[in-house]
Coordinates of C-alpha atoms and ligand atoms in Angstrom, one line a residue:
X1 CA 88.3 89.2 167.2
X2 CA 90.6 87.9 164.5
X3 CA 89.7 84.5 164.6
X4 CA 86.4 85.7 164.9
X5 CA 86.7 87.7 161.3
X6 CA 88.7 84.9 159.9
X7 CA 85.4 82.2 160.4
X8 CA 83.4 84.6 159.0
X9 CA 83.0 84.9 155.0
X10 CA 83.1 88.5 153.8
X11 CA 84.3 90.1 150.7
X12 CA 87.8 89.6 149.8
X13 CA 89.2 92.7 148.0
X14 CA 88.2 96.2 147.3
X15 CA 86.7 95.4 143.5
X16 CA 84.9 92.6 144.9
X17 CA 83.0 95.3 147.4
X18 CA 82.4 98.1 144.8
X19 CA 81.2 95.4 142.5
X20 CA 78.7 93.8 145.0
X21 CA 77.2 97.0 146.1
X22 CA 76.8 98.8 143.1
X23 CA 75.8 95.3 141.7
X24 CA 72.8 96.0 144.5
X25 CA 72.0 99.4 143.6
X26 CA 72.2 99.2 139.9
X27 CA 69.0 97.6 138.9
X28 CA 65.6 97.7 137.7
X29 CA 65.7 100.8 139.6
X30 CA 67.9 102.4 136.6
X31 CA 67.1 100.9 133.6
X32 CA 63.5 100.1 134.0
X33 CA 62.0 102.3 136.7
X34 CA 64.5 105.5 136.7
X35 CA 63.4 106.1 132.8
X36 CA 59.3 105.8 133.3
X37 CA 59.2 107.7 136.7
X38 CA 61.2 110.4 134.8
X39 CA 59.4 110.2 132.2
X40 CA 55.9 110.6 134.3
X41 CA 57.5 113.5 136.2
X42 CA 58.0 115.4 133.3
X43 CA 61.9 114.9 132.7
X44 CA 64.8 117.2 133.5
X45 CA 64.1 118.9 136.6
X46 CA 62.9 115.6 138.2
X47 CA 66.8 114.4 137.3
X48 CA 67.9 117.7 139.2
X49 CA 66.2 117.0 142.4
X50 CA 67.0 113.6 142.2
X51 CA 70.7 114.3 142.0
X52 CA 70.7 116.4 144.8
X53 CA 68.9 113.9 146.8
X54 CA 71.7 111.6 146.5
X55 CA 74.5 113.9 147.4
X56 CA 72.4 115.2 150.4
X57 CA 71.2 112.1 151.8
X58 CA 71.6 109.6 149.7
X59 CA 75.7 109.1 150.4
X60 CA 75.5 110.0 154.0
X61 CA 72.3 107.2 154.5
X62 CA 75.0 104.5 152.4
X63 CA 77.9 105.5 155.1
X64 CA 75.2 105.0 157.7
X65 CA 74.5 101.7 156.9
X66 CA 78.1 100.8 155.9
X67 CA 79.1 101.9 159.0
X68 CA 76.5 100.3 161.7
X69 CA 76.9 96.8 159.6
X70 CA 80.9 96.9 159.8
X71 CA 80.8 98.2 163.2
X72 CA 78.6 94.9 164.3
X73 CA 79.7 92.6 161.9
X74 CA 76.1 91.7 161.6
X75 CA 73.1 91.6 159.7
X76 CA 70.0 94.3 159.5
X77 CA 68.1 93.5 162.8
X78 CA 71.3 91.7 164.9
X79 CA 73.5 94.9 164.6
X80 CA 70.8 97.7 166.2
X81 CA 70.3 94.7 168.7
X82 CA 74.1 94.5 169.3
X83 CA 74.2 98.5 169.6
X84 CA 71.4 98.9 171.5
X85 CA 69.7 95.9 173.2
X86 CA 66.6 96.0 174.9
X87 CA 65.4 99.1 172.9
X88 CA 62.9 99.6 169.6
X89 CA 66.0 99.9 167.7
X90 CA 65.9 96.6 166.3
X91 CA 62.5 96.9 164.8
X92 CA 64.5 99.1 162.0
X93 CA 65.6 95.5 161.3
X94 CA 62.5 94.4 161.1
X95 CA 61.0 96.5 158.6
X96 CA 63.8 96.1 156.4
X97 CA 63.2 92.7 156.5
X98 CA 59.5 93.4 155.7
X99 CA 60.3 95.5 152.6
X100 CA 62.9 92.8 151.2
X101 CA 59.7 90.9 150.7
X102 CA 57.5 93.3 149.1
X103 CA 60.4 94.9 146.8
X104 CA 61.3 91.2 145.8
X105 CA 57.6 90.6 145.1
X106 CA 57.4 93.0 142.0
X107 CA 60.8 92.8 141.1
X108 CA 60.9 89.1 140.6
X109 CA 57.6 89.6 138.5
X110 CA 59.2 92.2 136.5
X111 CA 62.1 90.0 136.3
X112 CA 60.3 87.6 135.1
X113 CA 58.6 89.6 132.5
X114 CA 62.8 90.8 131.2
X115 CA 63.2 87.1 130.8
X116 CA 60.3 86.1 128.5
X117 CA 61.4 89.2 126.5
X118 CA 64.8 87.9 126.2
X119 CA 63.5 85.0 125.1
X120 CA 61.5 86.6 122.7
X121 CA 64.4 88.6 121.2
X122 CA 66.3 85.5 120.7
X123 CA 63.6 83.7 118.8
X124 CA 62.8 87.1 116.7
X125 CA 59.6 87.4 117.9
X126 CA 59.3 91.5 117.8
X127 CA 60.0 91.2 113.6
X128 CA 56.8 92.8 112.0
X129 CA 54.9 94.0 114.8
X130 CA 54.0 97.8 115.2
X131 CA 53.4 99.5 118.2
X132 CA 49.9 98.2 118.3
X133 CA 50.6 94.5 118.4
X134 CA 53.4 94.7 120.6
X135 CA 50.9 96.6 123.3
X136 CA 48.5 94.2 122.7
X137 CA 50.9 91.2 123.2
X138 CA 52.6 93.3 126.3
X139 CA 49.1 93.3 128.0
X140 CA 48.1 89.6 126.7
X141 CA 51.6 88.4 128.2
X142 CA 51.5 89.9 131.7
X143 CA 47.8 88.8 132.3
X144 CA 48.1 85.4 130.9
X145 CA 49.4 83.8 134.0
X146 CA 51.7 80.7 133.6
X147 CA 54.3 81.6 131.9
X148 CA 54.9 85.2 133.8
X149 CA 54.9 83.0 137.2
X150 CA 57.1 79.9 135.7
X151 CA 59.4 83.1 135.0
X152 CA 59.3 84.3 138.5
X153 CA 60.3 81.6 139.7
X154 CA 63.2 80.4 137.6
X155 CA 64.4 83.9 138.7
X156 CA 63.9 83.8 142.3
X157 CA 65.6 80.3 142.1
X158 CA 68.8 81.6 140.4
X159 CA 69.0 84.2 142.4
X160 CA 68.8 81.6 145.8
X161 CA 71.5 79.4 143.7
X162 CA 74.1 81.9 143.9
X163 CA 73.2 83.4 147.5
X164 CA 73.7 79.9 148.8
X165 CA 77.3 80.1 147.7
X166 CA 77.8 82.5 150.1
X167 CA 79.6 86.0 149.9
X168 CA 83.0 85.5 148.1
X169 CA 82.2 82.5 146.4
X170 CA 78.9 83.8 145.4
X171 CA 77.9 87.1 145.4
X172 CA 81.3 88.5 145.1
X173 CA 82.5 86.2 142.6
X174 CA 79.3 86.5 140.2
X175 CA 79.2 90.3 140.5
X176 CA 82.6 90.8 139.7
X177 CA 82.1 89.4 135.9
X178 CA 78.2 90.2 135.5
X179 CA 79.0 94.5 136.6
X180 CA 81.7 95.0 134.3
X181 CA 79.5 93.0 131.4
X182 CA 76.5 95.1 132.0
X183 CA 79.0 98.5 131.5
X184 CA 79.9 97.4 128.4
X185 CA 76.4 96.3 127.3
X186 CA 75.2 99.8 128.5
X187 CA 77.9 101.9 126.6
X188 CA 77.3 100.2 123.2
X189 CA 73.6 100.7 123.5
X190 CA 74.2 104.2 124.3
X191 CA 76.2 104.8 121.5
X192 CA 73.6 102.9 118.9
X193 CA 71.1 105.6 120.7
X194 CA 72.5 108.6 120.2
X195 CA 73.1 108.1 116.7
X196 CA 69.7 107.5 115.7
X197 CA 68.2 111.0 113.9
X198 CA 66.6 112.7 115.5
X199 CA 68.0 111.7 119.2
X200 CA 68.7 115.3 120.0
X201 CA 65.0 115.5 120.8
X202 CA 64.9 112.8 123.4
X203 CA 68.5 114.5 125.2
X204 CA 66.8 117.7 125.4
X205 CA 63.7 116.3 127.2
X206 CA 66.6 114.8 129.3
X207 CA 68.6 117.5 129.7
X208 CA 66.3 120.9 129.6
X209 CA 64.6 121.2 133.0
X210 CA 61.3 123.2 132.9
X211 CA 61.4 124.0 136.6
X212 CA 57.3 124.6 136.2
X213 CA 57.1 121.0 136.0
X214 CA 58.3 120.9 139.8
X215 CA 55.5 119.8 142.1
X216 CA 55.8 118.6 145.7
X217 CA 54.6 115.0 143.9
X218 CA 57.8 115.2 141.8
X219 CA 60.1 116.0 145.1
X220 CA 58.6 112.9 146.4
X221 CA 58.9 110.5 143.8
X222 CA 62.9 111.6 142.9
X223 CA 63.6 111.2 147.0
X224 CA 62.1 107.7 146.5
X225 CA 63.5 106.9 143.5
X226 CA 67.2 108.0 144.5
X227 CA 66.6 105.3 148.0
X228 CA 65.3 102.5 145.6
X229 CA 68.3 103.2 143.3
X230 CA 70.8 103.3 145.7
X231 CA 69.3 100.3 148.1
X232 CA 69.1 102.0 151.0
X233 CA 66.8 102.3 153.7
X234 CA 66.1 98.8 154.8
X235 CA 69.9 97.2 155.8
X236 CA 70.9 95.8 152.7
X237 CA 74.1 98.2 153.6
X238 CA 74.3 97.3 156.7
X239 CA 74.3 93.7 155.9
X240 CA 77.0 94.3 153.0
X241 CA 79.1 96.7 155.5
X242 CA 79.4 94.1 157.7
X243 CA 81.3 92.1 155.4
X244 CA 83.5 94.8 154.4
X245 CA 87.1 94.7 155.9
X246 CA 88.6 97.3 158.4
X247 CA 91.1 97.9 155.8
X248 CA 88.8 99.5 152.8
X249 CA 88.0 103.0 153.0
X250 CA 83.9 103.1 153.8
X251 CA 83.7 106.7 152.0
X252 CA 85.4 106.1 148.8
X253 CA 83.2 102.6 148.6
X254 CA 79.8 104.8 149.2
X255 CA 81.4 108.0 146.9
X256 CA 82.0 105.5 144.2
X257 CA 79.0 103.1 144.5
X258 CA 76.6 106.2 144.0
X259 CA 78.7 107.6 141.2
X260 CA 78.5 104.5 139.5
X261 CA 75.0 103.6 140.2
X262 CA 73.6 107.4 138.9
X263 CA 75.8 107.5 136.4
X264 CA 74.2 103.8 135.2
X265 CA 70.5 105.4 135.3
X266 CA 71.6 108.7 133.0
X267 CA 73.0 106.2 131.0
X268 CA 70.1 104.3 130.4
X269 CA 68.0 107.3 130.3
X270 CA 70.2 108.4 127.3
X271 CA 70.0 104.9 125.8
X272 CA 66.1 105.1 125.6
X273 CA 64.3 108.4 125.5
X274 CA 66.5 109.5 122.0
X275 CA 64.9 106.5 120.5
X276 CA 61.8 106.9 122.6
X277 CA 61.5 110.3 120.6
X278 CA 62.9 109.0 117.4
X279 CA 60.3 107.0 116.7
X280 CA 57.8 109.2 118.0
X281 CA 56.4 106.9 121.2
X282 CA 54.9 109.2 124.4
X283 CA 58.0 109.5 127.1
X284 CA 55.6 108.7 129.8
X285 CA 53.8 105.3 129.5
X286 CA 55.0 103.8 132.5
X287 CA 55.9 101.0 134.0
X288 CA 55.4 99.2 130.2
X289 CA 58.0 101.6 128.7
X290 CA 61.0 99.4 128.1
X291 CA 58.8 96.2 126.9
X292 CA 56.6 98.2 124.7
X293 CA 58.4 101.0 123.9
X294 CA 61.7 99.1 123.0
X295 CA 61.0 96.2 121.0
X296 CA 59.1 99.1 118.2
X297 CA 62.5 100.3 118.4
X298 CA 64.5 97.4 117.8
X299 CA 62.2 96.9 115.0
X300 CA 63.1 99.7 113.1
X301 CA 66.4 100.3 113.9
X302 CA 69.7 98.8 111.8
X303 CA 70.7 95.6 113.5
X304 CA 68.3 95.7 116.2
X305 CA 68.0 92.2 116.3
X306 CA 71.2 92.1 117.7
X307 CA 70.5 95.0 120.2
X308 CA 67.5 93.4 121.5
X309 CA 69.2 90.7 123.0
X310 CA 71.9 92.8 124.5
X311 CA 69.4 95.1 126.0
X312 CA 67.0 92.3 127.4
X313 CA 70.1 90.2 128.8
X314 CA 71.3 93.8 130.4
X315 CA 67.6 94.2 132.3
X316 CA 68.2 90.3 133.2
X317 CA 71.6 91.2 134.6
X318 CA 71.0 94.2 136.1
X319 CA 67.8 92.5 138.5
X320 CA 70.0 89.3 139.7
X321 CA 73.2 91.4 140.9
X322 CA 70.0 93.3 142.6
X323 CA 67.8 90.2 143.7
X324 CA 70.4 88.5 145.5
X325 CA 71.2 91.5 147.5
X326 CA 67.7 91.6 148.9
X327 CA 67.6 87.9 149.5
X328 CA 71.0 87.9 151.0
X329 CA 69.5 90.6 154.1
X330 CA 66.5 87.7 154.9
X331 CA 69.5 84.8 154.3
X332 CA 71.6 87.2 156.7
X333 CA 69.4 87.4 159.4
X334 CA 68.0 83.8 159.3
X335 CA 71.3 82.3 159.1
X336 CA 72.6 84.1 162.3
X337 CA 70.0 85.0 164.5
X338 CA 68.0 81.6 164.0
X339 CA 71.8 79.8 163.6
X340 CA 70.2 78.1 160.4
X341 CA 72.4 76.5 157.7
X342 CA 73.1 78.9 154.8
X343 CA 71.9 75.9 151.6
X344 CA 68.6 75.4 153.2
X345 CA 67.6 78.8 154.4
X346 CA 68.2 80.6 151.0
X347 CA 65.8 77.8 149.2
X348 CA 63.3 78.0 151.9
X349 CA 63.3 81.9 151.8
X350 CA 63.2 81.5 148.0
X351 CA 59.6 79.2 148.2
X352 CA 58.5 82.2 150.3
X353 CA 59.2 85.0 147.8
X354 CA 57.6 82.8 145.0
X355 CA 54.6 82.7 147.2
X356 CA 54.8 86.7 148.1
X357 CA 55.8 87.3 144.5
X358 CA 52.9 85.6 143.1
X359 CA 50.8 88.8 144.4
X360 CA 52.4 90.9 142.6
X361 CA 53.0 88.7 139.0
X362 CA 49.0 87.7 139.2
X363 CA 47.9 91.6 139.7
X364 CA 47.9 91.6 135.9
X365 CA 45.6 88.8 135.9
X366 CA 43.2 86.4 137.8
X367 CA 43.5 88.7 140.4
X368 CA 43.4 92.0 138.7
X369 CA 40.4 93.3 140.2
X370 CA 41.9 92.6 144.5
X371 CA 42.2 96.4 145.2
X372 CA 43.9 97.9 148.4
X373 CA 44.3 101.5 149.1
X374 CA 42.9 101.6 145.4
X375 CA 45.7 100.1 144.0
X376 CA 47.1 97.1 142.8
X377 CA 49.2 94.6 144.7
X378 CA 52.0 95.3 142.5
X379 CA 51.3 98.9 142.2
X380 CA 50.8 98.9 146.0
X381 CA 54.1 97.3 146.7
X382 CA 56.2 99.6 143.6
X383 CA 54.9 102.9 145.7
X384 CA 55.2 102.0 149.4
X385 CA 58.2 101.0 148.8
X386 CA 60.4 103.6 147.6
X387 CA 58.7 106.3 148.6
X388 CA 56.9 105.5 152.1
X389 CA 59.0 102.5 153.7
X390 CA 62.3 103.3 152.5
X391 CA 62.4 106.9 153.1
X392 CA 60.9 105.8 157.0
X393 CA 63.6 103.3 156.9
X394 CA 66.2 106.0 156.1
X395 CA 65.3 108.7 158.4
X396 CA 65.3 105.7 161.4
X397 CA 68.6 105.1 160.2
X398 CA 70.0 108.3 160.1
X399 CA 68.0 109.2 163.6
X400 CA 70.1 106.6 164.8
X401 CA 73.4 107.5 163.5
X402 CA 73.5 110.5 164.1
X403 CA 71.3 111.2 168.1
X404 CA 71.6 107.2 169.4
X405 CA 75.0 106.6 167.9
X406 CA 78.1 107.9 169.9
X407 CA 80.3 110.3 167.8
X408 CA 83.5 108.6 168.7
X409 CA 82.6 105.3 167.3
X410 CA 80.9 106.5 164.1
X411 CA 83.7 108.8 163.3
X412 CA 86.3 105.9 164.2
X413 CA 84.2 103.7 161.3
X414 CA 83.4 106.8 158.8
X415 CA 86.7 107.7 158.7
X416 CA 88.9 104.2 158.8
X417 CA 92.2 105.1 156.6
X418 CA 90.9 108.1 156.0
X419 CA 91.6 110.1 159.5
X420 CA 93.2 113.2 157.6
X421 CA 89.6 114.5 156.0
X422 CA 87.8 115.7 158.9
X423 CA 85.8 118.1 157.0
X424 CA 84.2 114.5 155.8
X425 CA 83.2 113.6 158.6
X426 CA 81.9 117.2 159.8
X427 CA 79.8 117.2 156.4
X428 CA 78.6 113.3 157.0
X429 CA 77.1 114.3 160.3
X430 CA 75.6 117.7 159.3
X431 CA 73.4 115.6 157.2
X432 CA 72.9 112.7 159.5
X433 CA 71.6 115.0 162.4
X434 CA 70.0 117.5 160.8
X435 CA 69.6 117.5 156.4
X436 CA 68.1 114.1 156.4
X437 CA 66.0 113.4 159.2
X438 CA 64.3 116.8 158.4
X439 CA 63.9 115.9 154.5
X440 CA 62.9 112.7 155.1
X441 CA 60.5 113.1 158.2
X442 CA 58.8 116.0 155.7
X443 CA 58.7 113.0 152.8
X444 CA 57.1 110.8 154.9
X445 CA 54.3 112.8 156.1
X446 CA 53.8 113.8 152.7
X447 CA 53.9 110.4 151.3
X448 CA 51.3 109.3 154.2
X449 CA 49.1 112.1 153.0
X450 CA 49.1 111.2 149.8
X451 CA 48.3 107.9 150.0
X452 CA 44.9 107.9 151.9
Ligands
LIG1 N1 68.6 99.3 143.9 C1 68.0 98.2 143.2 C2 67.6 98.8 141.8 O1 67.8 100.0 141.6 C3 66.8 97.6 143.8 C4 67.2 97.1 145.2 C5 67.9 96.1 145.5 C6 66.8 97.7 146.4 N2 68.1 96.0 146.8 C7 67.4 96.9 147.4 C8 66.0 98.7 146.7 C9 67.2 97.3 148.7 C10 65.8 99.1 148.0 C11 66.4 98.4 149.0 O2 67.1 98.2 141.0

């Protein structure tokens, strides 16, 4: 066992582990998608349910995963197989694996999109446009093609340059200066925000929830939006757990990881929607908000120059510490069940999501009019994701924790240095057994329903 932890590369202090999950979970998921899908779902009370969500089953799915990957020391599809071989159980690998591949295919494209903006900003390109030419050139960007897909992949290929330094020289190491960067970044943007006139209106939309506005459809989309924030549901966890050490304390890590993450998507909701309503611009355009939306304001506020570049190279941030996590869960399971070398799998894997990406990136263009389930490939792979695959992924995960599982040995990983706080334990597995499966099994069938 020791020698066996010592060959293996893993995270090497408690920072380095807070940094590279929350550096997973805080992502596109807060700054561009939390703000539009509130903003759809008519504000406030959306932000309630979603909070609850992550205290109710969005912490004990994290411990979940945590646990199962440090329990195994493997990745998303070898540690069900190590727990339970010969069973189905390992397919939960497998259709983590899946969604890597469709969340990496938008998010690179959006990714890409964050980049050409930054550029953009740099070069003062948003200077004398109103709101009309900035749509226009929005639209006229993301259909044109090249340059969205010669984005995509730069991205996707810096994202496979640090994975293939592995986990402390890589990950950890490049999340460790990138989080605290992007705190900073967020904090002075706030600030500039709230003291725009007229910002009050845009924290009250925030803030004030009109509990009328609560539809089943809202439910759905805070459950998925709280999974895709916190990267769980398809082993990313268990593939960072399992290079936690024994010695750090698995609850503090998922308390503080999903503090840190919400508490980066009310930041950024409070960073946009009082300038959003400042300037007058409709809370609820979508997934164009921050590129459109943005830039007007950048435009018109004192030294916005400036803040455009901080906010673009945030987004940028924000999506890498979050890309490499996803392509570390394929690099994971290549590398150990296949016994391929680390260097060539991560650029292999990369030419693939360029390939799958390209679906998503090209959905805005030549291949605008390809339609399944009436919806776009990108729009296909935004929805199925969080709110159909994930939540599935989840309530496998927490079926397994909490019925498959023995006690003893989840309650011996839950509660490593922690052994005094049963009650923990006793609330971890009230919602394992009984909260979650139940919320999430509900979710799913909804989700199902709504979709055909
Ligand atoms: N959580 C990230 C975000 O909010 C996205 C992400 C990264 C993710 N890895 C994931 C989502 C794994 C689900 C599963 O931007």
């Amino acid at each position: 066992m020791g020698n066996n932890q010592k060959k293996r590369d893993g995270f090497s202090s408690k920072f380095g582990v807070i940094a590279a999950a929350a550096g997973s979970a805080i992502g596109l998921g807060n700054i561009w998608r939390f703000p539009y899908v509130l903003g759809n779902n008519g504000g406030a009370a959306f932000l309630i349910v979603y909070l609850i969500a992550i205290l109710l089953i969005g912490i004990p799915v994290m411990l979940s995963e945590f646990s199962i990957g440090r329990m195994t020391r493997s990745n998303a599809f070898g540690a069900f197989k190590k727990l339970k071989p010969k069973s189905g159980w390992p397919f939960i690998g497998v259709m983590g694996i899946l969604a890597a591949f469709l969340i990496m295919s938008f998010y690179s494209t959006v990714a890409g999109w964050t980049m050409e903006y930054l550029y953009q900003a740099i070069f003062n390109k948003f200077q004398g446009q109103d709101t009309a030419s900035l749509n226009a050139n929005f639209d006229a960007f993301i259909a044109s093609g090249t340059m969205p897909v010669v984005w995509q992949m730069i991205f996707i290929l810096l994202t496979a340059s640090i994975v293939v330094m592995g986990i402390k020289n890589g990950i950890e190491k490049s999340t460790k200066i990138l989080m605290p960067m992007l705190f900073v970044i967020i904090i002075v943007l706030v600030v500039r925000s709230i003291t725009l006139p007229g910002a009050s209106k845009g924290l009250k939309f925030l803030f004030t929830p009109d509990f009328s506005k609560l539809t089943p459809i809202v439910i759905l989309e805070a459950i998925g939006q709280a999974f895709f924030s916190l990267s769980i549901g398809m082993g990313v966890l268990i593939t960072y757990g399992s290079y936690i050490r024994k010695k750090n304390n698995l609850v503090k890590s998922a308390v503080l990881i999903s503090f840190s993450d919400t508490l980066i998507a009310i930041l950024s909701g409070v960073a946009i929607f009082p300038a959003v309503f400042a300037f007058g611009i409709e809370p609820n355009s979508g997934p164009g908000l921050v590129f459109i939306t943005l830039p007007n304001i950048f435009n018109q506020m004192p030294a916005g120059y400036i803040f455009s570049i901080f906010f673009f190279l945030l987004l940028i941030i924000a999506a890498l510490t979050s890309s490499i996590s996803l392509l570390e869960v394929v690099v994971a399971f290549v590398t150990e069940q296949f016994k391929w070398k680390r260097k060539p799998t991560a650029f292999f894997l990369s030419a693939i999501f360029i390939i799958s990406g390209l679906l998503s990136t090209l959905s805005f263009g030549t291949w605008k009019h390809v339609k399944l389930f009436n919806l776009s490939f990108f729009d296909l792979f935004d929805w199925t994701s969080a709110n159909l695959l994930l939540p599935l992924g989840g309530l496998f995960i927490v079926i397994f924790a909490g019925w498959v599982l023995d006690v003893k040995v989840l309650k011996r990983e839950v509660l490593h240095g922690n052994e005094k706080q049963q009650w923990i334990f006793k609330a971890f597995i009230f919602s394992v057994k009984y909260i979650s499966p139940i919320v999430l099994f509900i979710i799913f069938l909804f989700g199902l329903g709504l979709f055909s």
